[in-house]
Short mmCIF file of C-alpha atoms in Angstrom, two decimals:
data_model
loop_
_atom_site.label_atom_id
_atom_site.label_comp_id
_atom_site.label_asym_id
_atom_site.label_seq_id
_atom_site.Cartn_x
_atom_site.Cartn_y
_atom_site.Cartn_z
CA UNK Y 1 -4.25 9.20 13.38
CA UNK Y 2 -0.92 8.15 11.40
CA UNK Y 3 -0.60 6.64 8.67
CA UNK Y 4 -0.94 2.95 9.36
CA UNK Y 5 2.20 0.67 8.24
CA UNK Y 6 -0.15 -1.94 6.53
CA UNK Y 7 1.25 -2.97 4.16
CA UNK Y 8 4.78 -3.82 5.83
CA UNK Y 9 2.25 -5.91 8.43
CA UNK Y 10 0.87 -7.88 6.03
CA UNK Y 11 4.35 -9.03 4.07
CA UNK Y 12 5.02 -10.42 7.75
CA UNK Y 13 1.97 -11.67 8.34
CA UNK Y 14 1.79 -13.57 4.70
CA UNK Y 15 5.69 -14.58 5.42
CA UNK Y 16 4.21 -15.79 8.68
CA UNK Y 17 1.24 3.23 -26.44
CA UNK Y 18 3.14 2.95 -30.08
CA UNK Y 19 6.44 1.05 -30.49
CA UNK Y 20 9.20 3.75 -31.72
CA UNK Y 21 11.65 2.04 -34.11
CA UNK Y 22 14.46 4.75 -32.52
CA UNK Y 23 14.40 3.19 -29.29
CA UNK Y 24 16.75 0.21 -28.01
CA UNK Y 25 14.97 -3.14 -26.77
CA UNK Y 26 12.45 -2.74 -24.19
CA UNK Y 27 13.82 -3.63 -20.62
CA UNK Y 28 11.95 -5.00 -17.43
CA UNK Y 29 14.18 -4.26 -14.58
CA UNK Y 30 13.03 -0.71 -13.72
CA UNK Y 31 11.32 1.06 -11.17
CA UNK Y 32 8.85 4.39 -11.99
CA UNK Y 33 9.32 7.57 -10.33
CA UNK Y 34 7.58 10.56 -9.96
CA UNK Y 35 8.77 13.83 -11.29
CA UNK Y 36 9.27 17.15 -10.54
CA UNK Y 37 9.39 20.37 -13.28
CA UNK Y 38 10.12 23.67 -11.86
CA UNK Y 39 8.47 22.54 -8.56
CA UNK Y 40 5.49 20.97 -9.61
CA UNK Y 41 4.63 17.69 -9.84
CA UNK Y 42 4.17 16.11 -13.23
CA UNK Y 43 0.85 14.14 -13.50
CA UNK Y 44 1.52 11.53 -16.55
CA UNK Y 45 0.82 7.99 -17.51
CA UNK Y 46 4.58 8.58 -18.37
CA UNK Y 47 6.68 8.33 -15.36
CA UNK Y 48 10.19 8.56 -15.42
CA UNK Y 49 12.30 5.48 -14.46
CA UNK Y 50 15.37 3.94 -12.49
CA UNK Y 51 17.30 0.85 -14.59
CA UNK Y 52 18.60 -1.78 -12.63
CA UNK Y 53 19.36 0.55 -9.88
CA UNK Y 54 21.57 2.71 -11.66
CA UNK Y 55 21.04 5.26 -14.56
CA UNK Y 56 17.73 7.54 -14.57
CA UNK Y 57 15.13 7.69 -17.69
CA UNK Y 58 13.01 10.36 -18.60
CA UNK Y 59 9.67 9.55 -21.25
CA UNK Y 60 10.07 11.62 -23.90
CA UNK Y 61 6.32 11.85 -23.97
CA UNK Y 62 6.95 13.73 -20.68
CA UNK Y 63 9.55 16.03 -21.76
CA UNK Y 64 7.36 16.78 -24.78
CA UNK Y 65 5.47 18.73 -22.47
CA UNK Y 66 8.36 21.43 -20.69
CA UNK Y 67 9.07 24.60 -21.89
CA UNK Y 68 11.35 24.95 -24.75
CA UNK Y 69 11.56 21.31 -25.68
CA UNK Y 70 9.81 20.08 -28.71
CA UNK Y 71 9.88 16.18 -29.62
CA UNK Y 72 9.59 15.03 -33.51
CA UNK Y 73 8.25 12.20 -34.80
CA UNK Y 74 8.75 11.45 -38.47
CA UNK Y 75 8.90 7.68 -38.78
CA UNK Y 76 11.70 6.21 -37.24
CA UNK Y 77 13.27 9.04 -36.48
CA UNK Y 78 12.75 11.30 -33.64
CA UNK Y 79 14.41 14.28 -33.37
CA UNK Y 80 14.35 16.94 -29.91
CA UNK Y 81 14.57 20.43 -30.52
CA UNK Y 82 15.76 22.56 -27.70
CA UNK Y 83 17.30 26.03 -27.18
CA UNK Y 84 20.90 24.35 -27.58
CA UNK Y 85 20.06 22.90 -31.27
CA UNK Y 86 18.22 19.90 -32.36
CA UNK Y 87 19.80 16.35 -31.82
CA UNK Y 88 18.54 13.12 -32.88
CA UNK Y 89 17.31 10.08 -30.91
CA UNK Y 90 18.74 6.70 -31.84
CA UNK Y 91 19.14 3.21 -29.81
CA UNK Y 92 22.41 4.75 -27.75
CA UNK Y 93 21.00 6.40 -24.45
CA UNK Y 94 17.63 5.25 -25.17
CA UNK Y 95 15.18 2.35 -23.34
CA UNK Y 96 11.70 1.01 -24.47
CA UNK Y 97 9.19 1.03 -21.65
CA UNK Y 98 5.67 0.62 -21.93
CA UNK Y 99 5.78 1.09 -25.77
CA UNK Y 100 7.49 4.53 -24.64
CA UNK Y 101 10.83 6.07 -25.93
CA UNK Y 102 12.90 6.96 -23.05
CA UNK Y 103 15.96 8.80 -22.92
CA UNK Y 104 19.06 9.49 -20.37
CA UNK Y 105 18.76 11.91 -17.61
CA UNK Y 106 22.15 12.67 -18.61
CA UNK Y 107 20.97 12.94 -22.44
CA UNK Y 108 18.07 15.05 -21.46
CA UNK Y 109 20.89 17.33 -19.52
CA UNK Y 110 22.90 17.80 -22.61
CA UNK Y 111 20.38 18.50 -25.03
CA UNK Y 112 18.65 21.28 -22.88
CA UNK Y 113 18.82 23.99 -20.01
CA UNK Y 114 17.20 21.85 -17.80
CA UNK Y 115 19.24 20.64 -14.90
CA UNK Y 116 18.23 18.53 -11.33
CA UNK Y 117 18.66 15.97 -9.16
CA UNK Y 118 17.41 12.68 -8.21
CA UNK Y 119 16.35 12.27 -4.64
CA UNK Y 120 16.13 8.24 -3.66
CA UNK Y 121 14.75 9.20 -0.54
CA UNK Y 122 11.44 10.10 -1.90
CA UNK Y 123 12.19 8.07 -5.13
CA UNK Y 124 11.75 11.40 -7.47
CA UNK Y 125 13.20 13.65 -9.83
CA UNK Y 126 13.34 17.33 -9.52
CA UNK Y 127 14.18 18.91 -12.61
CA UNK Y 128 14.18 22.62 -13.35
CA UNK Y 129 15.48 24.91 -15.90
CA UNK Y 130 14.94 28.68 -14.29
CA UNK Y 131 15.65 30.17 -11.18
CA UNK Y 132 12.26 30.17 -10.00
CA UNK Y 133 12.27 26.57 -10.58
CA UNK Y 134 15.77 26.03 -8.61
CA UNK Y 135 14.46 27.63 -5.91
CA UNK Y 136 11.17 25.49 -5.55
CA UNK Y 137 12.68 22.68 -5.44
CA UNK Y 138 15.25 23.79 -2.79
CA UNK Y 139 12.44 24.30 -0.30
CA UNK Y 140 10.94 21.09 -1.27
CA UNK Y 141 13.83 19.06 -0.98
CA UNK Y 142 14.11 20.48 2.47
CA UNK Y 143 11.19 19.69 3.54
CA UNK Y 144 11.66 16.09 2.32
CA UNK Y 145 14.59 15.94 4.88
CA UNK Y 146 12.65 16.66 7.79
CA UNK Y 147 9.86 13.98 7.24
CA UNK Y 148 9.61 10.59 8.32
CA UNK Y 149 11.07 8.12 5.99
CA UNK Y 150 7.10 6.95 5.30
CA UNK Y 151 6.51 10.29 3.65
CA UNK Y 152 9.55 11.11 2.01
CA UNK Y 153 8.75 7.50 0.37
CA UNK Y 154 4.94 9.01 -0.81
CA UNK Y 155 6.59 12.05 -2.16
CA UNK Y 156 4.62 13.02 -4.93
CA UNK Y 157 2.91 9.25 -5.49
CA UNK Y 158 -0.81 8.46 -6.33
CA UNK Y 159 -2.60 8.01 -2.43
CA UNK Y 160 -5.88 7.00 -1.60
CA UNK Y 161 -7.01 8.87 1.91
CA UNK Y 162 -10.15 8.21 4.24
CA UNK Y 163 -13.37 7.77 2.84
CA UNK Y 164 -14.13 11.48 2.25
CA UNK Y 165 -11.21 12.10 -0.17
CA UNK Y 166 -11.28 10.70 -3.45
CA UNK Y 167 -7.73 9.60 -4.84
CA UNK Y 168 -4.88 12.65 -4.42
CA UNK Y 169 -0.94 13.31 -5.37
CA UNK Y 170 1.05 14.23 -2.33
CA UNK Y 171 3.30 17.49 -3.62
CA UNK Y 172 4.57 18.73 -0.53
CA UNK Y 173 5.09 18.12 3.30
CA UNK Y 174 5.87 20.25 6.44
CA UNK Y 175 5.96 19.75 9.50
CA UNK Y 176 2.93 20.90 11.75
CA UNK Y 177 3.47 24.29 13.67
CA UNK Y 178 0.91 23.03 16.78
CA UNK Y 179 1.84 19.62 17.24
CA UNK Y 180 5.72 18.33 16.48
CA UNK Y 181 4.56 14.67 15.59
CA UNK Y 182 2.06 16.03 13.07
CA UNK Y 183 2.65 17.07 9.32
CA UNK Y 184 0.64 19.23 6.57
CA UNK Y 185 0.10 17.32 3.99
CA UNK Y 186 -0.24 19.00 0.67
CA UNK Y 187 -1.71 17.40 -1.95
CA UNK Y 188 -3.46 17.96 -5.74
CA UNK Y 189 -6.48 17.06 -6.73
CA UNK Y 190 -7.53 15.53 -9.94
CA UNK Y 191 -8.91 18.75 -10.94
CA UNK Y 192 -5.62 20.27 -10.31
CA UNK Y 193 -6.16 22.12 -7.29
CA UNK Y 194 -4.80 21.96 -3.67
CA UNK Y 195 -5.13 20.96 -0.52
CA UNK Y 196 -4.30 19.78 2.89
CA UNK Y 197 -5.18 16.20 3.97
CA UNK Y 198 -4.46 14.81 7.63
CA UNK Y 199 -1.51 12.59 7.91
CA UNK Y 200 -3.93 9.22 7.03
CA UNK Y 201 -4.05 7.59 3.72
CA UNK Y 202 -3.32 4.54 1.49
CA UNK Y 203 -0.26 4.95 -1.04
CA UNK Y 204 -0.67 3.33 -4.20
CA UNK Y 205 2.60 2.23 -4.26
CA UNK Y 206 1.57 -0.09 -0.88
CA UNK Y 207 -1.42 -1.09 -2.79
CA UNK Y 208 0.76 -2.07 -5.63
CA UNK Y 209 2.63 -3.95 -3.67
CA UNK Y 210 0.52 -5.65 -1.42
CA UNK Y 211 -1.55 -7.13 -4.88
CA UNK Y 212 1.98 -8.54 -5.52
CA UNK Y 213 2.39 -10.35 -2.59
CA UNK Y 214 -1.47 -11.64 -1.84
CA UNK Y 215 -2.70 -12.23 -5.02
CA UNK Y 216 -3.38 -15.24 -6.44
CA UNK Y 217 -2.09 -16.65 -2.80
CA UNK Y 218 -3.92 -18.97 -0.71
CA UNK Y 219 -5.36 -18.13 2.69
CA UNK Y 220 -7.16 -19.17 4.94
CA UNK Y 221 -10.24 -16.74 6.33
CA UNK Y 222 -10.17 -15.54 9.45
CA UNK Y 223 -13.69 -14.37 10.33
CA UNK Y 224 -13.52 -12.65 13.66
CA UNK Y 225 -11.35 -10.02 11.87
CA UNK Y 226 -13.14 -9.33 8.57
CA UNK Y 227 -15.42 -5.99 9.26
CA UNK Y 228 -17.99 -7.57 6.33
CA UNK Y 229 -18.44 -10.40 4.81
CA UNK Y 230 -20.11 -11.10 1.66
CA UNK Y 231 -21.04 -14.51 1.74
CA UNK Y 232 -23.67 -16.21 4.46
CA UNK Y 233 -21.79 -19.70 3.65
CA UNK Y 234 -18.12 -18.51 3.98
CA UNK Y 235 -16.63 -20.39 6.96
CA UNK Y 236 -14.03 -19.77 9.38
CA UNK Y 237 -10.49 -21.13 8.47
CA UNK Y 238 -11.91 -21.77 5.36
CA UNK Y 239 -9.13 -22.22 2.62
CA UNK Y 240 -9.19 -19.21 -0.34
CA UNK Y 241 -7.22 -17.73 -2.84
CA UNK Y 242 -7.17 -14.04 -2.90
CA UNK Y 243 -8.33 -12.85 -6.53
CA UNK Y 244 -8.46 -9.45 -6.60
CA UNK Y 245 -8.09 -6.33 -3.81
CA UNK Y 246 -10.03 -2.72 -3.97
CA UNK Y 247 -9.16 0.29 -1.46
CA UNK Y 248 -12.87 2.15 -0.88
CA UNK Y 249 -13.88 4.13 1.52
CA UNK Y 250 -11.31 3.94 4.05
CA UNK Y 251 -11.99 -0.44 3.77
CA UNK Y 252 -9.92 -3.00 2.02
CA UNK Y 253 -12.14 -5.21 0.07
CA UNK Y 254 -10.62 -8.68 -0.71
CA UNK Y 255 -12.46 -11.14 -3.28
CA UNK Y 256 -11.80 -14.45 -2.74
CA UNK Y 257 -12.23 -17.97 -4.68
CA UNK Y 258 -13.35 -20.79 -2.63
CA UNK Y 259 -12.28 -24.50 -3.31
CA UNK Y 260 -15.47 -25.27 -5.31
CA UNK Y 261 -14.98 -21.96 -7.33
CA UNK Y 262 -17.97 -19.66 -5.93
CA UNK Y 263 -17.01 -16.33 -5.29
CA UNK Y 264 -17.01 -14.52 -2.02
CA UNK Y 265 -15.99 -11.05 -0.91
CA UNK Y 266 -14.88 -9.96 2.93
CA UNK Y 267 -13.23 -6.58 3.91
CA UNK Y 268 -11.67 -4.78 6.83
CA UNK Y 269 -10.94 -1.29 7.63
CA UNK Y 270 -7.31 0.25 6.83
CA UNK Y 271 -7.28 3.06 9.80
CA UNK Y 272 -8.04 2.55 13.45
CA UNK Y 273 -6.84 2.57 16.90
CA UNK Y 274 -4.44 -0.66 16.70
CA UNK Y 275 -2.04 -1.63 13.64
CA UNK Y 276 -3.57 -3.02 10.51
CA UNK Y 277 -2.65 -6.61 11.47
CA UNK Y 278 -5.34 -6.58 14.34
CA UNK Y 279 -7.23 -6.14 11.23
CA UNK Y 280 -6.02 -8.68 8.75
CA UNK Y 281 -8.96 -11.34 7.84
CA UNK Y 282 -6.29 -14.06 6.71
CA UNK Y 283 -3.86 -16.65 8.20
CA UNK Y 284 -1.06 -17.34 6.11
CA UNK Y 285 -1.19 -21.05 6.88
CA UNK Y 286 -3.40 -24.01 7.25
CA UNK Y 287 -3.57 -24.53 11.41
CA UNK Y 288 -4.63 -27.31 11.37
CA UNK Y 289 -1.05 -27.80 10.62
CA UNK Y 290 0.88 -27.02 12.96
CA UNK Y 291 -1.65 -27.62 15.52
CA UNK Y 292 -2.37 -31.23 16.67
CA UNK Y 293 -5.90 -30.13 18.36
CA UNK Y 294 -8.81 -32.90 18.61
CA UNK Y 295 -11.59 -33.17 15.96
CA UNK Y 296 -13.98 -31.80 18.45
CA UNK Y 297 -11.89 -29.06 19.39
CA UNK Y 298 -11.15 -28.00 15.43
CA UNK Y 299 -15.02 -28.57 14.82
CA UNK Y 300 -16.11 -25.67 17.56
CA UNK Y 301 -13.47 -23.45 15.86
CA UNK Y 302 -14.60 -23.66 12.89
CA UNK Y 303 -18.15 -23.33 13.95
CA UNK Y 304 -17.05 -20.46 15.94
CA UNK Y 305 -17.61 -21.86 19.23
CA UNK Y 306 -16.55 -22.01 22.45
CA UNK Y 307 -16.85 -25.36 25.30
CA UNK Y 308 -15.24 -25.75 28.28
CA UNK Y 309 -12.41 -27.37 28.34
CA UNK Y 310 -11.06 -25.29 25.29
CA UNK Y 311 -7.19 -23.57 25.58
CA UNK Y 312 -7.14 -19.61 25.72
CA UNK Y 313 -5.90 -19.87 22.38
CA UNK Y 314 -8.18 -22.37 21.30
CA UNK Y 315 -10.98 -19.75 22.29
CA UNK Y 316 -9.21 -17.11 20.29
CA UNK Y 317 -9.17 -18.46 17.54
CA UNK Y 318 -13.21 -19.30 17.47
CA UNK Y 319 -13.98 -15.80 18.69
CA UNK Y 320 -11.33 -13.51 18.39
CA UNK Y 321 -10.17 -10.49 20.41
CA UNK Y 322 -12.40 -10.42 23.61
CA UNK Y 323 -14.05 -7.32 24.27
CA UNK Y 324 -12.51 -6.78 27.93
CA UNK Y 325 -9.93 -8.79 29.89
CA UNK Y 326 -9.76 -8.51 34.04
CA UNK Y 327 -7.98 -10.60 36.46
CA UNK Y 328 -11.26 -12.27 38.44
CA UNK Y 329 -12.25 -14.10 41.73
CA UNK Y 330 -14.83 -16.00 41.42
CA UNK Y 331 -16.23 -19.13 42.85
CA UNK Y 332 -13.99 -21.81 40.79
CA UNK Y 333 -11.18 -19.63 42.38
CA UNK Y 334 -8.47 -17.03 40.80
CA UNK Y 335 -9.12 -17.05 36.99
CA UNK Y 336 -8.76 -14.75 34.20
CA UNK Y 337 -12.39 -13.24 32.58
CA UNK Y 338 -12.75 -12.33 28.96
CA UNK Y 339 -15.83 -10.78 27.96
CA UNK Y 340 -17.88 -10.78 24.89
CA UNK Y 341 -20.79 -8.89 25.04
CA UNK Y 342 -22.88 -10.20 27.48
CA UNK Y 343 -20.52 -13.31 27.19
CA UNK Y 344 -18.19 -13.56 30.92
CA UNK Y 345 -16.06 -16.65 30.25
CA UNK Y 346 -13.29 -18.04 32.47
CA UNK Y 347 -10.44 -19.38 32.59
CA UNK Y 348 -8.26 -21.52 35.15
CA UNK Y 349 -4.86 -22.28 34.01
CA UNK Y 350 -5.25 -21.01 30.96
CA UNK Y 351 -7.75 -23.09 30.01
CA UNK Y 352 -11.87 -22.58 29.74
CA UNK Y 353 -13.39 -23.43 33.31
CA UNK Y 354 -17.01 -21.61 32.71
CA UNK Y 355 -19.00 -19.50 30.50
CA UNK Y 356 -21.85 -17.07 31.63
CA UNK Y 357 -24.51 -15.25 29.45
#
């Protein structure tokens, strides 16, 4: 299995620390990146950062860390001390994120032996500052380039994989010697070590993103394609607001607030043979709508029921995918069968001519 597009499904579907006084004013336009020292991935609540699409930050609280580079703190002043001197930190060439001092890539250059590049492609910085270094991230900026743009976008992010694998850092790709639409996926653990995962996981940065867009959003519940539900007195097309969202164990769990406030709680797997939005327990709008459908007809929906008389449609909606489809002859004549379990139910001219248990 790939990894499934989900969260690009469901934006169509829905559309459908301590201050330092050194640092300048804090600013909200960024966008985190992951970074690279020497080849390896740096694992830090302090990521480094693009501004308004344009200049590259680095945390100081990061840099803290690399060889040769010492940071000091002595009130409002901070002062780095590298191989090329010390300099001192003041508003110029400096943001406030997250309560964090951040400086200029091109600062950071200046100041120090370290040198690198910023790949927007897999939205990460490779620095380095020996040969060793240089040459580590050569290979794994080439093996960025021959990756689809999916992975070169997970490039050394936070993912969640199938329910076996507790959360993991992708820090390196290939592609797969045996089969040509396959890659190795290396990642590290939160122990440190490595490993290879199967090409089948949940970013963080599409979980990020998909809270964004759903939550706090109302829905209405579409019940023939939630895996679980947690609540005997949820009903179909029932109208929610989405209040939170959990990835576990290969499921995405939704909680939900109903009109009279009660919680409930449905979920649906992330991975499986069709795309995510076969999967996708919401409709982004109220059908009753945009559909001008009789009482009756709305009332066996809802009830998740099916009469004859009912549009194919109108029987989708109460039950959902059918099991099988065939073209059928029966005794009303030429008419399409769906099946559902033990359930044969026809149709003539596309609507519901008889049902058989």
């Amino acid at each position: 299995m790939r990894k499934s597009y989900w969260l690009v499904l469901v934006l169509v579907l829905f559309i459908c620390f301590t201050p330092i006084a050194g640092a300048a004013q804090p600013v909200n336009t960024n966008k985190e990146i992951s970074t690279f020292y020497n080849g390896k991935l740096q694992i830090s609540p302090y990521k480094s950062v693009i501004v308004n699409d344009a200049a590259t930050y680095v945390p100081l609280r990061l840099i803290e860390s690399f060889d040769h580079i010492k940071v000091q703190y002595d009130g409002p002043s901070i002062r780095v001390v590298t191989d090329k001197g010390t300099f001192s930190i003041d508003k110029q060439n400096t943001i406030l994120h997250q309560n964090t001092t951040y400086i200029t890539f091109k600062k950071l250059q200046q100041m120090s032996a370290i040198t690198g590049k910023y790949i927007s492609s897999a939205t990460s910085l490779f620095l380095w500052d020996t040969a060793v270094g240089a040459a580590k991230t050569d290979e794994l900026v080439s093996h960025i380039s021959t990756v689809p743009g999916s992975l070169r976008e997970d490039f050394g992010k936070k993912i969640f994989p199938t329910s076996e694998f507790s959360s993991r850092w992708i820090i390196d790709v290939t592609k797969s010697a045996v089969d040509p639409d396959d890659y190795n996926i290396e990642v590290m653990k939160p122990d440190g070590t490595t490993e290879t995962i199967p090409y089948q996981y949940v970013s963080e940065t599409d979980l990020r993103a998909s809270k964004n867009v759903l939550l706090n959003q109302t829905m209405w519940i579409n019940k023939s394609k939630a895996d679980t539900i947690f609540s005997s007195n949820l009903k179909h097309l029932e109208k929610v607001t989405i209040t939170s969202i959990k990835y576990k164990d290969s499921s995405l769990y939704y909680t939900l607030r109903k009109q009279n406030g009660t919680q409930a709680t449905v979920s649906h797997a992330v991975f499986g043979t069709g795309p995510i939005s076969e999967r996708f327990p919401f409709f982004g709008k109220n059908l009753k709508s945009l559909y001008n459908w009789k009482q009756s007809v709305w009332k066996s929906i809802e009830n998740e029921t099916v009469t004859v008389g009912m549009e194919m449609f109108q029987v989708w909606l109460a039950w959902g995918e059918p099991d099988r489809t065939y073209p059928s002859a029966s005794h009303i004549g030429d008419a399409d069968m769906w099946i559902y379990g033990n359930t044969y139910l026809y149709f003539t001219n596309y609507k519901l001519s008889l049902i058989q248990d």
